[in-house]
PDB file of C-alpha atoms in Angstrom:
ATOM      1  CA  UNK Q  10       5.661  12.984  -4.963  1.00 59.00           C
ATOM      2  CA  UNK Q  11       4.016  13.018  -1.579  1.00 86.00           C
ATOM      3  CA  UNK Q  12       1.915  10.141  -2.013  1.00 85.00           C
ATOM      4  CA  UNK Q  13       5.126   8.100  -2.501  1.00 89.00           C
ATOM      5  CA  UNK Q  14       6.742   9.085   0.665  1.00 91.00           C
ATOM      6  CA  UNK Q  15       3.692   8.803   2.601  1.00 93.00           C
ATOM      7  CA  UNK Q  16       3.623   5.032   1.291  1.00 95.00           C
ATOM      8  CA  UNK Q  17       7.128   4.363   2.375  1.00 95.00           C
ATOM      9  CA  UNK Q  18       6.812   6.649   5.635  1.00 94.00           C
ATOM     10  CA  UNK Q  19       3.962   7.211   7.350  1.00 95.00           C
ATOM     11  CA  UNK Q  20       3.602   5.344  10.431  1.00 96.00           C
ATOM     12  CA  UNK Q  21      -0.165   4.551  10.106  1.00 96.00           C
ATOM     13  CA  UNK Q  22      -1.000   1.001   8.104  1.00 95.00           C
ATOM     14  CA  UNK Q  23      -4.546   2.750   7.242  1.00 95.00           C
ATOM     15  CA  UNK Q  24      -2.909   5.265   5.509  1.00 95.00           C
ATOM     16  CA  UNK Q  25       0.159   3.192   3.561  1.00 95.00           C
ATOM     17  CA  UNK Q  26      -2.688   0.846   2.534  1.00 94.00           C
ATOM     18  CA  UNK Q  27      -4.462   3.938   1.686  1.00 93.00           C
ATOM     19  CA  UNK Q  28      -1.331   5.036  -0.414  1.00 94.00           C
ATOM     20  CA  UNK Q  29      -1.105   1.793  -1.788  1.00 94.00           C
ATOM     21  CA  UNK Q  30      -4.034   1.908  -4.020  1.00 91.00           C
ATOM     22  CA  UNK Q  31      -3.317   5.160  -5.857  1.00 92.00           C
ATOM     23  CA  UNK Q  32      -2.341   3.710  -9.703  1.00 91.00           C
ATOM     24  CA  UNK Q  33       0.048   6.072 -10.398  1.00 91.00           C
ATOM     25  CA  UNK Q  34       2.980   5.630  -7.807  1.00 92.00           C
ATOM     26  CA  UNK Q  35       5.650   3.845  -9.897  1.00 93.00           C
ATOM     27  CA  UNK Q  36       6.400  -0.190  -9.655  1.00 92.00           C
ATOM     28  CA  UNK Q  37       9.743   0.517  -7.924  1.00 92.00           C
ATOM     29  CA  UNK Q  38       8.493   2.580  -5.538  1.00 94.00           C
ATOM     30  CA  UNK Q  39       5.528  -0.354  -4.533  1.00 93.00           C
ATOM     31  CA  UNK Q  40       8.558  -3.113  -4.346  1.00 92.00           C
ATOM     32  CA  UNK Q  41      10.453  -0.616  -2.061  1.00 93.00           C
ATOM     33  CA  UNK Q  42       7.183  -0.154  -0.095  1.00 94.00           C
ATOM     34  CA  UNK Q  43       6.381  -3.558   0.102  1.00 92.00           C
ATOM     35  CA  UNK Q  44      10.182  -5.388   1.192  1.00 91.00           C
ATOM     36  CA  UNK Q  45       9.461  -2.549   4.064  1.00 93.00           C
ATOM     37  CA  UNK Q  46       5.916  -3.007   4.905  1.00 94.00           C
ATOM     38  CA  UNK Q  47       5.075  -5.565   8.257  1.00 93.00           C
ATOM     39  CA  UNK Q  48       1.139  -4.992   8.438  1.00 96.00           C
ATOM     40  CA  UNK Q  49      -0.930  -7.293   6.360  1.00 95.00           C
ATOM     41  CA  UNK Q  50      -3.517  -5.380   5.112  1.00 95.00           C
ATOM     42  CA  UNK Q  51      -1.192  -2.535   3.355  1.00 95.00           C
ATOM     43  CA  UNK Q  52       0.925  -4.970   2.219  1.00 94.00           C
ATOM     44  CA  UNK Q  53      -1.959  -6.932   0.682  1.00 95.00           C
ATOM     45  CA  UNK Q  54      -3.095  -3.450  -0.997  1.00 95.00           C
ATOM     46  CA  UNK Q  55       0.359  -2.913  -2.633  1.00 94.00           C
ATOM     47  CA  UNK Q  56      -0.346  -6.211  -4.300  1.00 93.00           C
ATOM     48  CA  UNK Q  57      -3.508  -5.188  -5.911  1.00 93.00           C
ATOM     49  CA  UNK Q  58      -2.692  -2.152  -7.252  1.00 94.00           C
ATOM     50  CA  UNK Q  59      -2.617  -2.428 -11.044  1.00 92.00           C
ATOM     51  CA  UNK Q  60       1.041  -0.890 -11.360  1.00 91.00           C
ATOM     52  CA  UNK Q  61       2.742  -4.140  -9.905  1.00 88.00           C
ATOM     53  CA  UNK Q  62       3.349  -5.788 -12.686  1.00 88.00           C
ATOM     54  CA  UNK Q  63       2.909  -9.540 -13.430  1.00 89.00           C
ATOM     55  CA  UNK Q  64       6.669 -10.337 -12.777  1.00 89.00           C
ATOM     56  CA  UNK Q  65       6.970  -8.646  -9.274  1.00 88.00           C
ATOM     57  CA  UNK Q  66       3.486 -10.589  -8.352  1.00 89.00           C
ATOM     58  CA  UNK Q  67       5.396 -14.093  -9.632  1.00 90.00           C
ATOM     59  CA  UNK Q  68       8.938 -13.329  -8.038  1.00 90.00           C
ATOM     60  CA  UNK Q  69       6.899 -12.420  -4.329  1.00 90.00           C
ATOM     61  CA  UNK Q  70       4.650 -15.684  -4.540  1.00 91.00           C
ATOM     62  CA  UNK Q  71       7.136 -18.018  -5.863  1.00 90.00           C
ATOM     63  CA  UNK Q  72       9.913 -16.741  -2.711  1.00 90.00           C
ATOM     64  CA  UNK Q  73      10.497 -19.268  -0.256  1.00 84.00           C
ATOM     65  CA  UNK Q  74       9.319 -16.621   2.544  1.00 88.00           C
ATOM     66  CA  UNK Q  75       5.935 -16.610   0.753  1.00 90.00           C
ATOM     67  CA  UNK Q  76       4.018 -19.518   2.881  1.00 88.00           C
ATOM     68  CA  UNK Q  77       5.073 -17.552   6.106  1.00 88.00           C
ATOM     69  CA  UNK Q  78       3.740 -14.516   4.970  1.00 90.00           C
ATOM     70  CA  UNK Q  79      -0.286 -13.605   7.006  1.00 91.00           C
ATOM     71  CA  UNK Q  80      -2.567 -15.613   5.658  1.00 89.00           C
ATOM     72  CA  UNK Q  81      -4.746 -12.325   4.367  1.00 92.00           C
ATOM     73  CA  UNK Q  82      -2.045 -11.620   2.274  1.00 93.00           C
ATOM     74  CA  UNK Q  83      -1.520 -15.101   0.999  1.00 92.00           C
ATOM     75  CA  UNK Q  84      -5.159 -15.153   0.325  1.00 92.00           C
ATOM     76  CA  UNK Q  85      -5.290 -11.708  -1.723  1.00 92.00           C
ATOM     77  CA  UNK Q  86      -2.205 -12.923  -3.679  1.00 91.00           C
ATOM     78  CA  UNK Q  87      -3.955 -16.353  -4.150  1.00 91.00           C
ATOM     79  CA  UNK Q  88      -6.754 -14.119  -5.919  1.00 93.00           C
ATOM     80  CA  UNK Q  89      -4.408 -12.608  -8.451  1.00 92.00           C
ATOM     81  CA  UNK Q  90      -4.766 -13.874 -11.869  1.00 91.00           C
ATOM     82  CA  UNK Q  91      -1.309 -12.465 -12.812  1.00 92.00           C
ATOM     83  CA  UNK Q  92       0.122 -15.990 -10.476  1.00 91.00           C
ATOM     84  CA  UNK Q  93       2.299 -17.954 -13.048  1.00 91.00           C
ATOM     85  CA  UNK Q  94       0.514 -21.213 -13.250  1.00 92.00           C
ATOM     86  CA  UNK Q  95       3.629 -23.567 -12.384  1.00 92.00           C
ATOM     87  CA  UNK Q  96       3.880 -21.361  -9.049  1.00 91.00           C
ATOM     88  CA  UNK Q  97       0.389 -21.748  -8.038  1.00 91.00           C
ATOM     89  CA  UNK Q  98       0.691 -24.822  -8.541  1.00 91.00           C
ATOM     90  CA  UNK Q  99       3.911 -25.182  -6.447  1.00 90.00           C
ATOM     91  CA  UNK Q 100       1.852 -23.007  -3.726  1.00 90.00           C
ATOM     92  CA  UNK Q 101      -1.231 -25.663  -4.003  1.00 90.00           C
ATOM     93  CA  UNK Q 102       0.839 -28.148  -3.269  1.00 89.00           C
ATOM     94  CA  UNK Q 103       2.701 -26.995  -0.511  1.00 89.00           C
ATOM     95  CA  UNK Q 104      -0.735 -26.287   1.432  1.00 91.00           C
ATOM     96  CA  UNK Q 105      -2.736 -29.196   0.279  1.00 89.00           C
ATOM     97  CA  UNK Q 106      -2.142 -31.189   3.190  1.00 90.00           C
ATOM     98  CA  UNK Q 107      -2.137 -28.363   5.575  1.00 90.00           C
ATOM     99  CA  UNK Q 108      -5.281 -29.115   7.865  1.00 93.00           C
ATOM    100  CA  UNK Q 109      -5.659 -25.851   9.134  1.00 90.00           C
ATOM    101  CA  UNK Q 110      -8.974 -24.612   8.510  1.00 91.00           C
ATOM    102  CA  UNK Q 111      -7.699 -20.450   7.183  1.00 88.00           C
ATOM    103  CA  UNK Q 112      -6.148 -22.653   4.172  1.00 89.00           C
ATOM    104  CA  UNK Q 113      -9.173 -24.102   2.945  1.00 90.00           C
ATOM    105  CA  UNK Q 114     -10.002 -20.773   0.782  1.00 91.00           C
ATOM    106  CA  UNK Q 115      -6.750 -20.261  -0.666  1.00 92.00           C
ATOM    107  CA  UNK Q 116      -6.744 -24.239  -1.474  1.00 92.00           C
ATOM    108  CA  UNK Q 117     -10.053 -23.703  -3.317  1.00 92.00           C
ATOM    109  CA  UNK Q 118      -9.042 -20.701  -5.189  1.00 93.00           C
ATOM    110  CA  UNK Q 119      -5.662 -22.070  -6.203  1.00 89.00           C
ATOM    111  CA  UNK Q 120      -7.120 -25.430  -7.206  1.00 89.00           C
ATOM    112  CA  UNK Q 121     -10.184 -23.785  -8.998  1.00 91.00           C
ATOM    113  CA  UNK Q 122      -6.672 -21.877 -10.975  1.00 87.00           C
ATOM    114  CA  UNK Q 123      -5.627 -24.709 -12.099  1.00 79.00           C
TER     115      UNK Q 123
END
């Protein structure tokens, strides 16, 4: 499908994130896209599109790389009400004594979770 290999290929983030929304490009094809993917904003789209299911959205929030991740994606992910409940709380933890100031959303969100 073209979609597909403009996800994984194209060298524009507009258009991967673009690519990233469309519902039907399979699960395995979003993981591939998204262990490849450096800009923030496509690889927060890949998260949101309904296809990735709630296991994929656990295993990326709950890996130890998570908290280094852009803080725009951490915040879309922090959004997701697929989040296992022992991993947001894991993630609340982690950043509740974080004083820098991008963390107080995601603290509220996560906290509001649980």
């Amino acid at each position: 499908m073209k979609s597909e290999k403009i996800l994984l290929e194209d060298i524009s983030p507009f258009v991967r994130s673009y690519c990233a929304r469309i519902p039907i490009i399979p699960e395995n094809i979003l993981a591939q896209a998204l262990k490849k993917e450096d800009n923030a904003f496509a690889k927060a789209r890949l998260l949101q599109n309904p296809n990735f299911n709630t296991e994929a959205i656990n295993l990326f929030t709950s890996s130890a790389n998570f908290l280094l991740e852009d803080f725009f994606v951490r915040r879309v992910a922090s959004l997701d009400s697929r989040i296992n409940f022992e991993i947001r709380q894991n993630l609340f933890k982690k950043i509740l004594n974080n004083p820098d100031p991008k963390l107080n959303l995601e603290k509220l969100i996560h906290n509001w979770y649980n």
